Amino acid sequence: MEIRSLWMFVVCFVLVAGWMAGTCESIRWLSLQHSHLNWNVSSVNNNHGRGIRSGIRSPCTLARRRYGLVKIQAKLCRHSMETMPHIQKAAMLASDTCREIFRDRRWNCSSITTAPFLTPDLTRATREQAYVYAISSAALVYTLARACSSGNLHQCTCASKPINSPTDSFQWGGCGDNVRWASQFSKRFIDNVEKHNLLKIEKTKRAKDLNEENDVFKNEVAIVNLHNIKMGRKLITASVHNECKCHGVSGSCNIKTCWKALPPMIKIGKELLQKFTTAKVVSQKTVERLEQKTKKKAVLSDELVYISKSPDYCTKDEKLGSFGTMGRLCNVSSNSLDSCRQLCCGRGYKTVVEEKIERCQCKIYNCCYVKCKVCRTMTQVHECL
Ligand SMILES: *[C@@H]1O[C@H](CO)[C@@H](O)[C@H](O)[C@H]1NC(C)=O
Ligand SMILES: *[C@@H]1O[C@H](CO)[C@@H](O)[C@H](O)[C@H]1NC(C)=O
Ligand SMILES: *[C@@H]1O[C@H](CO)[C@@H](O)[C@H](O)[C@H]1NC(C)=O
């Protein structure tokens, strides 16, 4: 992993140095899900200038080297290191949610865990990539908005009270999740990377460099990524709802205070799954129109979009980022996606008997002492051939 990410860093560095219109994907920060960096601002400041200024010991520099943060993100990290533990949490949340949602499918989102190294399923602008970009930006907004309202982030506060005055039945109060601040921050952390990519490609285009076909594709990928990132944010902004609390004499609910709150992330993940199933493939022409969205409004503004068709993910093909389903556990009694028929792609499965050793029949003695027996149980699992 270490060597791999170091290699990616070198590649990115060389690309940025201007050899060609290299792009550095804006989801590499998801690798922070594995990081053990210490984002303690005071420990860096106590470093007598050797920290932030020289960059030697700054966790932001380490994050850039090891975890694939791009230059813009490392800069933002230095300027607001307080947000970094939350960004790290967002990376975990995006990864956990995506893997939970896709658990029973052939493509099960496991490739999200290999960031900053990205397999082709997450670089070819596939439908799966669209989901990962959308859920990543949604998770970042979610985590930051919650951090604001829970008082864990001093750069922001509770959401400001909605303008529309409430009806007689309630009043605004409490502390709302600050989706607005979180969205602004996520634009700076994620969108700016893709925008920077677009500018870089524009520059090489003007310099009439070779490698044209490749640049055109990269340009399209950046536009599509940007669109899907925005979709994730749009969905989370739309999912804000009122949460209320009753006051008054012994639960009479005479007075009700309400605030704007986000639903659990898994719900947003499921809504995005709906968008995943209806995602639209876009042609070069449509991509161009996506880019000019500011002029012509609302091109596919409610859809996830992708460029490359995905394989069926049945067999291993590293070039396409397909891991294949050999060895995956399937469910013989299911009729849906995790059924052996569908998951194993008709290749069949083998039945393996597994012995489980568990503590069981536990009893409490003398109030505080628990004694258990050891049980052996046999379970059958089914593995795709
Ligand atoms: C941060 O570092 C300071 C000084 O090194 C230390 O006193 C403090 O406990 C640390 N805080 C956390 C959360 O680790
Ligand atoms: C997800 O798929 C990969 C590749 O097929 C497999 O190695 C992994 O065990 C799967 N994860 C789960 C939780 O099923
Ligand atoms: C298999 O599928 C059936 C039917 O959908 C379900 O009731 C059962 O819990 C599943 N088993 C496992 C191990 O997931």
JSON list of C-alpha atoms and ligand atoms in Angstrom, two decimals, residues 103-104 330-336 338-339 380-381, ligand 3:
[
{"chain": "A", "resi": 103, "resn": "ARG", "atom": "CA", "xyz": [-22.95, -5.56, -0.05]},
{"chain": "A", "resi": 104, "resn": "ASP", "atom": "CA", "xyz": [-25.11, -8.08, -1.91]},
{"chain": "A", "resi": 330, "resn": "CYS", "atom": "CA", "xyz": [-24.04, -16.29, -1.88]},
{"chain": "A", "resi": 331, "resn": "ASN", "atom": "CA", "xyz": [-27.51, -17.00, -0.47]},
{"chain": "A", "resi": 332, "resn": "VAL", "atom": "CA", "xyz": [-29.26, -20.12, -1.79]},
{"chain": "A", "resi": 333, "resn": "SER", "atom": "CA", "xyz": [-32.69, -19.16, -0.47]},
{"chain": "A", "resi": 334, "resn": "SER", "atom": "CA", "xyz": [-32.69, -15.63, -1.83]},
{"chain": "A", "resi": 335, "resn": "ASN", "atom": "CA", "xyz": [-34.32, -14.50, -5.04]},
{"chain": "A", "resi": 336, "resn": "SER", "atom": "CA", "xyz": [-32.54, -11.20, -5.34]},
{"chain": "A", "resi": 338, "resn": "ASP", "atom": "CA", "xyz": [-27.28, -12.00, -3.48]},
{"chain": "A", "resi": 339, "resn": "SER", "atom": "CA", "xyz": [-28.80, -15.27, -4.72]},
{"chain": "A", "resi": 380, "resn": "GLN", "atom": "CA", "xyz": [-23.29, -24.21, 5.72]},
{"chain": "A", "resi": 381, "resn": "VAL", "atom": "CA", "xyz": [-22.07, -21.40, 3.50]},
{"chain": "B", "resi": 3, "resn": "LIG", "atom": "C1", "xyz": [-30.98, -15.44, 2.57]},
{"chain": "B", "resi": 3, "resn": "LIG", "atom": "O1", "xyz": [-32.15, -14.96, 1.95]},
{"chain": "B", "resi": 3, "resn": "LIG", "atom": "C2", "xyz": [-33.33, -15.17, 2.70]},
{"chain": "B", "resi": 3, "resn": "LIG", "atom": "C3", "xyz": [-34.50, -14.74, 1.82]},
{"chain": "B", "resi": 3, "resn": "LIG", "atom": "O2", "xyz": [-34.31, -13.46, 1.31]},
{"chain": "B", "resi": 3, "resn": "LIG", "atom": "C4", "xyz": [-33.24, -14.42, 4.02]},
{"chain": "B", "resi": 3, "resn": "LIG", "atom": "O3", "xyz": [-34.42, -14.65, 4.78]},
{"chain": "B", "resi": 3, "resn": "LIG", "atom": "C5", "xyz": [-32.00, -14.90, 4.79]},
{"chain": "B", "resi": 3, "resn": "LIG", "atom": "O4", "xyz": [-31.84, -14.15, 5.97]},
{"chain": "B", "resi": 3, "resn": "LIG", "atom": "C6", "xyz": [-30.74, -14.78, 3.93]},
{"chain": "B", "resi": 3, "resn": "LIG", "atom": "N1", "xyz": [-29.63, -15.41, 4.60]},
{"chain": "B", "resi": 3, "resn": "LIG", "atom": "C7", "xyz": [-28.49, -14.79, 4.84]},
{"chain": "B", "resi": 3, "resn": "LIG", "atom": "C8", "xyz": [-27.44, -15.58, 5.52]},
{"chain": "B", "resi": 3, "resn": "LIG", "atom": "O5", "xyz": [-28.29, -13.62, 4.50]}
]
